[in-house]
Tab-separated table of C-alpha atoms in Angstrom:
chain	number	residue	atom	x	y	z
A	258	MET	CA	24.023	30.080	-14.036
A	259	ASN	CA	26.546	27.374	-14.837
A	260	HIS	CA	28.366	28.096	-11.635
A	261	THR	CA	25.121	27.630	-9.741
A	262	MET	CA	24.325	24.383	-11.549
A	263	ASN	CA	27.764	22.921	-10.882
A	264	SER	CA	27.969	23.917	-7.234
A	265	PRO	CA	27.937	21.050	-4.701
A	266	ARG	CA	24.838	22.534	-3.068
A	267	LEU	CA	22.679	21.029	-5.834
A	268	ASN	CA	24.391	17.644	-5.708
A	269	ALA	CA	21.597	16.392	-3.492
A	270	VAL	CA	19.905	13.046	-3.498
A	271	LYS	CA	17.977	12.269	-6.696
A	272	VAL	CA	14.682	10.494	-6.233
A	273	ARG	CA	12.832	8.583	-8.896
A	274	LEU	CA	9.098	8.028	-9.010
A	275	SER	CA	9.541	4.278	-9.100
A	276	ASP	CA	11.113	4.311	-5.611
A	277	SER	CA	8.014	5.676	-3.954
A	278	ALA	CA	5.726	3.728	-6.312
A	279	VAL	CA	6.906	0.401	-4.895
A	280	LEU	CA	6.327	1.527	-1.312
A	281	ALA	CA	2.917	3.031	-2.102
A	282	GLY	CA	1.906	-0.127	-3.968
A	283	ALA	CA	3.061	-2.361	-1.113
A	284	VAL	CA	1.164	-0.259	1.437
A	285	SER	CA	-1.934	-0.450	-0.762
A	286	LEU	CA	-1.660	-4.243	-0.984
A	287	LEU	CA	-1.151	-4.529	2.798
A	288	TYR	CA	-4.264	-2.418	3.268
A	289	ALA	CA	-6.256	-4.785	1.039
A	290	LEU	CA	-4.820	-7.755	2.950
A	291	ALA	CA	-5.858	-6.256	6.292
A	292	LEU	CA	-9.367	-5.797	4.924
A	293	ILE	CA	-9.489	-9.367	3.631
A	294	VAL	CA	-8.242	-10.862	6.903
A	295	CYS	CA	-10.371	-8.649	9.162
A	296	PRO	CA	-13.358	-7.564	7.049
A	297	ARG	CA	-15.319	-6.223	10.000
A	298	ALA	CA	-12.763	-5.524	12.710
A	299	PHE	CA	-10.478	-3.377	10.544
A	300	PRO	CA	-13.137	-0.842	9.437
A	301	GLU	CA	-14.499	-0.689	12.980
A	302	LEU	CA	-11.017	-0.017	14.332
A	303	LEU	CA	-10.530	2.828	11.870
A	304	GLN	CA	-13.925	4.261	12.739
A	305	ARG	CA	-13.126	4.087	16.451
A	306	VAL	CA	-9.780	5.824	16.012
A	307	PHE	CA	-11.499	8.487	13.908
A	308	VAL	CA	-14.127	9.090	16.596
A	309	TRP	CA	-11.425	9.369	19.254
A	310	GLY	CA	-9.759	12.081	17.181
A	311	HIS	CA	-6.346	10.415	16.853
A	312	PHE	CA	-6.834	9.348	13.252
A	313	PHE	CA	-5.129	12.118	11.297
A	314	PRO	CA	-2.299	12.851	13.763
A	315	ALA	CA	-1.419	9.148	13.726
A	316	LEU	CA	-1.648	8.994	9.929
A	317	THR	CA	0.540	12.085	9.581
A	318	VAL	CA	3.253	10.751	11.888
A	319	LEU	CA	3.192	7.355	10.199
A	320	LEU	CA	3.494	8.774	6.689
A	321	VAL	CA	6.184	11.317	7.559
A	322	ILE	CA	8.325	8.638	9.234
A	323	THR	CA	7.791	6.259	6.294
A	324	ASN	CA	8.735	8.884	3.719
A	325	GLU	CA	11.836	9.965	5.628
A	326	ILE	CA	13.018	6.377	6.018
A	327	LEU	CA	12.487	5.809	2.296
A	328	LEU	CA	14.499	8.930	1.485
A	329	VAL	CA	17.376	7.756	3.678
A	330	VAL	CA	17.286	4.335	2.017
A	331	ILE	CA	17.349	5.921	-1.453
A	332	SER	CA	20.260	8.208	-0.605
A	333	ARG	CA	22.289	5.335	0.908
A	334	ARG	CA	21.591	3.021	-2.005
A	335	ARG	CA	22.795	5.621	-4.499
A	336	ALA	CA	25.583	6.909	-2.252
A	337	GLN	CA	24.337	10.473	-2.517
A	338	ARG	CA	24.544	13.252	0.008
A	339	LEU	CA	21.331	13.863	1.936
A	340	GLY	CA	20.978	17.513	2.897
A	341	LEU	CA	18.404	19.086	5.140
A	342	PHE	CA	16.294	20.734	2.443
A	343	THR	CA	14.805	17.641	0.782
A	344	PRO	CA	13.714	15.852	4.002
A	345	VAL	CA	12.091	19.032	5.312
A	346	CYS	CA	10.314	19.634	2.000
A	347	LEU	CA	9.182	16.035	1.937
A	348	ALA	CA	7.787	16.263	5.476
A	349	ILE	CA	5.937	19.501	4.691
A	350	LEU	CA	4.469	18.052	1.496
A	351	THR	CA	3.357	14.897	3.316
A	352	ILE	CA	1.663	16.951	6.022
A	353	ALA	CA	-0.020	19.068	3.329
A	354	VAL	CA	-1.388	15.992	1.552
A	355	VAL	CA	-2.766	14.543	4.807
A	356	LEU	CA	-4.279	17.937	5.677
A	357	ASP	CA	-6.081	17.968	2.343
A	358	PHE	CA	-7.558	14.556	3.081
A	359	ARG	CA	-8.451	15.696	6.581
A	360	LEU	CA	-10.483	18.529	5.081
A	361	LEU	CA	-12.161	16.115	2.655
A	362	VAL	CA	-13.049	13.632	5.405
A	363	TYR	CA	-14.375	16.300	7.762
A	364	ALA	CA	-16.413	17.807	4.931
A	365	ALA	CA	-17.861	14.375	4.145
A	366	ASP	CA	-18.543	13.798	7.852
A	367	ALA	CA	-20.323	17.127	8.196
A	368	GLN	CA	-22.306	16.488	5.026
A	369	ALA	CA	-23.377	13.059	6.285
A	370	GLN	CA	-24.383	14.486	9.667
A	371	LEU	CA	-26.375	17.259	8.050
A	372	SER	CA	-28.134	14.897	5.697
A	373	GLN	CA	-28.983	12.564	8.575
A	374	LEU	CA	-30.211	15.491	10.628
A	375	PHE	CA	-32.412	17.139	8.010
A	376	LEU	CA	-33.211	14.492	5.432
A	377	ARG	CA	-32.986	11.376	7.615
A	378	THR	CA	-31.400	9.466	4.741
A	379	SER	CA	-29.663	6.833	6.848
A	380	SER	CA	-30.507	4.803	9.907
A	381	GLY	CA	-26.951	3.975	10.967
A	382	ALA	CA	-25.980	3.569	14.611
A	383	ARG	CA	-23.621	6.523	14.483
A	384	ASN	CA	-24.259	9.782	12.685
A	385	GLY	CA	-21.507	10.954	10.359
A	386	ILE	CA	-19.213	9.458	7.789
A	387	SER	CA	-19.732	5.751	7.119
A	388	SER	CA	-17.099	3.070	7.643
A	389	ASP	CA	-16.930	2.384	3.915
A	390	ASP	CA	-16.217	5.996	3.043
A	391	LEU	CA	-13.599	6.235	5.788
A	392	LEU	CA	-11.950	3.059	4.469
A	393	VAL	CA	-11.652	4.489	0.969
A	394	TYR	CA	-10.440	7.864	2.210
A	395	THR	CA	-7.783	6.229	4.395
A	396	HIS	CA	-6.536	4.131	1.502
A	397	LEU	CA	-6.299	7.160	-0.766
A	398	ALA	CA	-4.602	9.245	1.932
A	399	MET	CA	-1.953	6.574	2.518
A	400	VAL	CA	-1.183	6.067	-1.170
A	401	SER	CA	-1.195	9.789	-1.944
A	402	GLY	CA	0.788	10.614	1.197
A	403	ILE	CA	3.621	8.444	-0.069
A	404	PHE	CA	3.388	8.984	-3.821
A	405	LEU	CA	2.466	12.660	-4.230
A	406	PRO	CA	5.276	14.222	-2.113
A	407	TYR	CA	7.874	12.237	-4.060
A	408	LEU	CA	6.176	13.204	-7.301
A	409	LEU	CA	6.435	16.890	-6.397
A	410	VAL	CA	10.068	16.497	-5.322
A	411	ARG	CA	10.775	14.695	-8.585
A	412	VAL	CA	9.083	17.403	-10.652
A	413	THR	CA	11.136	20.046	-8.832
A	414	GLN	CA	14.310	18.124	-9.558
A	415	ASN	CA	13.327	17.841	-13.212
A	416	TYR	CA	12.739	21.575	-13.301
A	417	VAL	CA	16.176	22.282	-11.805
A	418	SER	CA	17.991	19.799	-14.031
A	419	ASP	CA	16.118	20.952	-17.161
A	420	ALA	CA	17.319	24.501	-16.564
A	421	ASN	CA	20.192	23.765	-18.921
A	422	PRO	CA	18.829	21.301	-21.531
A	423	ALA	CA	21.650	21.927	-23.997
A	424	GLN	CA	24.118	20.467	-21.503
A	425	HIS	CA	21.897	17.372	-21.124
A	426	ASP	CA	21.624	16.893	-24.877
A	427	THR	CA	25.366	17.187	-25.297
A	428	LYS	CA	25.976	14.579	-22.593
A	429	ALA	CA	23.412	12.182	-24.082
A	430	ARG	CA	24.729	12.582	-27.620
A	431	THR	CA	28.250	11.982	-26.374
A	432	ALA	CA	27.024	8.755	-24.761
A	433	VAL	CA	25.406	7.656	-28.037
A	434	GLY	CA	28.591	8.484	-29.905
A	435	ALA	CA	30.652	6.470	-27.463
A	436	GLN	CA	28.370	3.455	-27.949
B	40	MET	CA	-11.869	-14.172	12.969
B	41	ARG	CA	-13.466	-14.957	9.616
B	42	VAL	CA	-11.451	-14.240	6.481
B	43	TRP	CA	-13.386	-12.705	3.614
B	44	ILE	CA	-12.378	-13.647	0.057
B	45	PRO	CA	-12.974	-10.879	-2.512
B	46	ILE	CA	-13.539	-13.238	-5.437
B	47	GLY	CA	-14.458	-10.534	-7.925
B	48	ALA	CA	-11.351	-8.445	-7.206
B	49	LEU	CA	-9.053	-11.483	-7.344
B	50	TRP	CA	-10.631	-12.568	-10.639
B	51	TRP	CA	-10.177	-9.035	-11.963
B	52	LEU	CA	-6.498	-8.916	-10.994
B	53	GLY	CA	-5.786	-12.413	-12.295
B	54	SER	CA	-7.441	-11.829	-15.650
B	55	TYR	CA	-5.582	-8.565	-16.240
B	56	ALA	CA	-2.237	-10.041	-15.252
B	57	ALA	CA	-2.854	-13.141	-17.357
B	58	PHE	CA	-4.244	-11.538	-20.507
B	59	GLY	CA	-2.398	-8.257	-20.338
B	60	VAL	CA	1.153	-9.414	-19.720
B	61	PHE	CA	1.637	-13.160	-19.855
B	62	ALA	CA	-0.670	-13.876	-22.794
B	63	LEU	CA	1.065	-11.185	-24.821
B	64	TRP	CA	4.449	-12.616	-23.960
B	65	LEU	CA	3.377	-16.180	-24.803
B	66	LEU	CA	1.875	-15.011	-28.087
B	67	TRP	CA	5.143	-13.286	-28.906
B	68	LYS	CA	7.101	-16.447	-28.162
B	69	ARG	CA	4.765	-18.586	-30.288
B	70	LYS	CA	5.222	-16.241	-33.219
B	71	GLY	CA	8.936	-16.829	-33.096
B	72	GLY	CA	10.049	-14.121	-30.717
B	73	THR	CA	13.057	-16.061	-29.581
B	74	GLY	CA	16.497	-14.934	-28.554
B	75	LEU	CA	16.707	-11.464	-27.086
B	76	ALA	CA	12.956	-10.897	-26.922
B	77	SER	CA	12.214	-14.156	-25.149
B	78	SER	CA	11.770	-12.589	-21.732
B	79	PRO	CA	9.109	-10.087	-20.592
B	80	ARG	CA	11.892	-7.711	-19.720
B	81	LYS	CA	13.127	-7.625	-23.311
B	82	LEU	CA	9.628	-7.520	-24.746
B	83	PHE	CA	8.581	-4.542	-22.604
B	84	GLN	CA	11.961	-2.818	-22.456
B	85	ARG	CA	10.618	0.424	-23.972
B	86	GLY	CA	8.210	1.000	-21.073
B	87	GLU	CA	5.106	-0.553	-22.650
B	88	LEU	CA	4.080	-1.833	-19.220
B	89	GLY	CA	3.458	1.793	-18.296
B	90	LEU	CA	0.920	2.089	-21.101
B	91	PHE	CA	-0.699	-1.089	-19.831
B	92	GLY	CA	-0.915	0.612	-16.403
B	93	LEU	CA	-2.937	3.437	-17.909
B	94	LEU	CA	-5.229	0.898	-19.569
B	95	VAL	CA	-5.725	-0.889	-16.231
B	96	ALA	CA	-6.808	2.339	-14.541
B	97	VAL	CA	-9.665	3.004	-16.986
B	98	PRO	CA	-12.002	0.042	-16.136
B	99	VAL	CA	-11.549	0.684	-12.402
B	100	VAL	CA	-12.628	4.278	-12.946
B	101	LEU	CA	-15.725	2.985	-14.771
B	102	ASP	CA	-16.438	0.596	-11.872
B	103	LEU	CA	-16.097	3.514	-9.466
B	104	ARG	CA	-18.636	5.519	-11.444
B	105	ARG	CA	-21.120	2.656	-11.168
B	106	SER	CA	-20.662	2.378	-7.394
B	107	ASP	CA	-22.772	3.892	-4.628
B	108	LEU	CA	-19.916	5.914	-3.146
B	109	PRO	CA	-20.328	9.682	-2.652
B	110	THR	CA	-19.418	11.848	-5.624
B	111	GLN	CA	-16.414	13.553	-4.034
B	112	LEU	CA	-14.976	10.166	-3.069
B	113	ILE	CA	-15.406	8.845	-6.607
B	114	LEU	CA	-13.722	11.968	-7.967
B	115	THR	CA	-10.774	11.752	-5.548
B	116	ASN	CA	-10.235	8.073	-6.262
B	117	THR	CA	-10.526	8.683	-10.001
B	118	VAL	CA	-7.972	11.494	-9.922
B	119	ILE	CA	-5.446	9.372	-8.023
B	120	LEU	CA	-5.952	6.330	-10.249
B	121	VAL	CA	-5.702	8.302	-13.472
B	122	PHE	CA	-2.704	10.196	-12.158
B	123	SER	CA	-0.885	6.959	-11.287
B	124	GLY	CA	-1.749	5.588	-14.714
B	125	LEU	CA	-0.454	8.708	-16.434
B	126	MET	CA	2.787	8.564	-14.452
B	127	ALA	CA	3.190	4.933	-15.502
B	128	ALA	CA	2.547	5.847	-19.136
B	129	SER	CA	5.068	8.667	-18.849
B	130	ALA	CA	7.834	6.028	-18.555
B	131	TRP	CA	7.005	4.907	-22.101
B	132	LEU	CA	6.557	8.486	-23.298
B	133	GLU	CA	9.930	9.553	-21.883
B	134	ASP	CA	11.681	6.669	-23.631
B	135	TYR	CA	9.837	7.309	-26.895
B	136	SER	CA	10.808	11.006	-26.799
B	137	ARG	CA	14.439	10.160	-26.122
B	138	VAL	CA	14.615	7.709	-29.020
B	139	SER	CA	12.852	10.067	-31.417
B	140	ARG	CA	15.365	12.802	-30.551
B	141	GLY	CA	18.222	10.444	-31.299
B	142	LEU	CA	19.359	10.182	-27.690
B	143	ALA	CA	20.513	7.111	-25.815
B	144	SER	CA	17.675	5.110	-24.303
B	145	PRO	CA	18.309	3.833	-20.762
B	146	ASP	CA	16.599	0.464	-21.288
B	147	HIS	CA	17.210	-0.796	-17.775
B	148	ARG	CA	15.864	2.369	-16.174
B	149	THR	CA	12.799	2.440	-18.430
B	150	TRP	CA	11.992	-1.189	-17.618
B	151	VAL	CA	12.430	-0.652	-13.868
B	152	ASP	CA	10.362	2.549	-13.849
B	153	SER	CA	7.523	1.156	-15.937
B	154	SER	CA	7.304	-2.142	-14.049
B	155	LYS	CA	7.331	-0.460	-10.634
B	156	LEU	CA	4.754	2.128	-11.657
B	157	LEU	CA	2.596	-0.668	-13.108
B	158	PHE	CA	2.866	-2.385	-9.712
B	159	LEU	CA	1.537	0.797	-8.089
B	160	VAL	CA	-1.389	1.087	-10.509
B	161	LEU	CA	-2.260	-2.604	-10.156
B	162	SER	CA	-2.085	-2.413	-6.351
B	163	VAL	CA	-4.251	0.696	-6.107
B	164	ALA	CA	-6.700	-0.694	-8.674
B	165	PHE	CA	-6.904	-4.051	-6.886
B	166	THR	CA	-7.452	-2.429	-3.484
B	167	THR	CA	-10.108	-0.164	-4.982
B	168	GLU	CA	-11.912	-3.214	-6.367
B	169	VAL	CA	-11.616	-4.907	-2.952
B	170	LEU	CA	-13.067	-1.825	-1.266
B	171	LEU	CA	-15.951	-1.663	-3.741
B	172	GLU	CA	-16.700	-5.350	-3.246
B	173	HIS	CA	-16.406	-4.942	0.516
B	174	SER	CA	-18.953	-2.143	0.611
B	175	ALA	CA	-21.316	-4.177	-1.573
B	176	GLU	CA	-21.006	-7.484	0.267
B	177	VAL	CA	-19.742	-7.436	3.830
B	178	TRP	CA	-22.193	-5.013	5.425
B	179	GLN	CA	-25.141	-6.630	3.686
B	180	ARG	CA	-24.546	-10.073	5.243
């Protein structure tokens, strides 16, 4: 076990939640700014892209590229070795998060279409999910697509590093003793 | 292009930032908190900003519940907000656990983590308020 823990294979880049939190927060603020500057054009653009069918592929590519760039920046800043495993995991987790939101949005779209078809609850120009709902879903997908994959990677790293807590306690107590 | 000003959301953000962080710091300074604790960084060095992040998430969740959004959207937004708030509060909890176990407390790391996670919660909460105000105002003009 100790041999496994000390092997260079596990000396991969360590991410912290605060790294992705800053990026997710900045993206969220930019989203709010876009809505403030273009209160009508921005939702209509999103709706148009959604109707064309390019919405989720574009969102997936954007988030995967953003997360990978952030991982490279983190590893360079901390001078740690970036293997292949973490970027691949991060990309898969990002795609999984966006897929979840895709299911949610399509379910909401189908529900809205069905309610308009049978109950005639809305008199909107286009049947389906409303611009407001799509706006909120997009915001949540962008924030979650950045924050949640890093959270899962972080939890996995905690799990690996907590495999030998006695070693951690000894190190920390030695540091306190040195102070 | 006509810019829309979300007055309610800006007022919400300003009041929380003013009363939650700066008023507390000023109060501390007036009570004689000079020297080491004279900066927000020293005052919140144990990750208390993370706890404040959790407190910020709660009123936004209540606003979401009062909105006209679909139930699944309210639930998703609530989960993400509460989760961000809990992660922010975990910065304080981690530091508290370390200190109570007699371990060294990484003050710098706790401050950085809690302040950045508070930034995330504030950003998501502010954007949520903007979105709620947008759905209530812009399409009804």
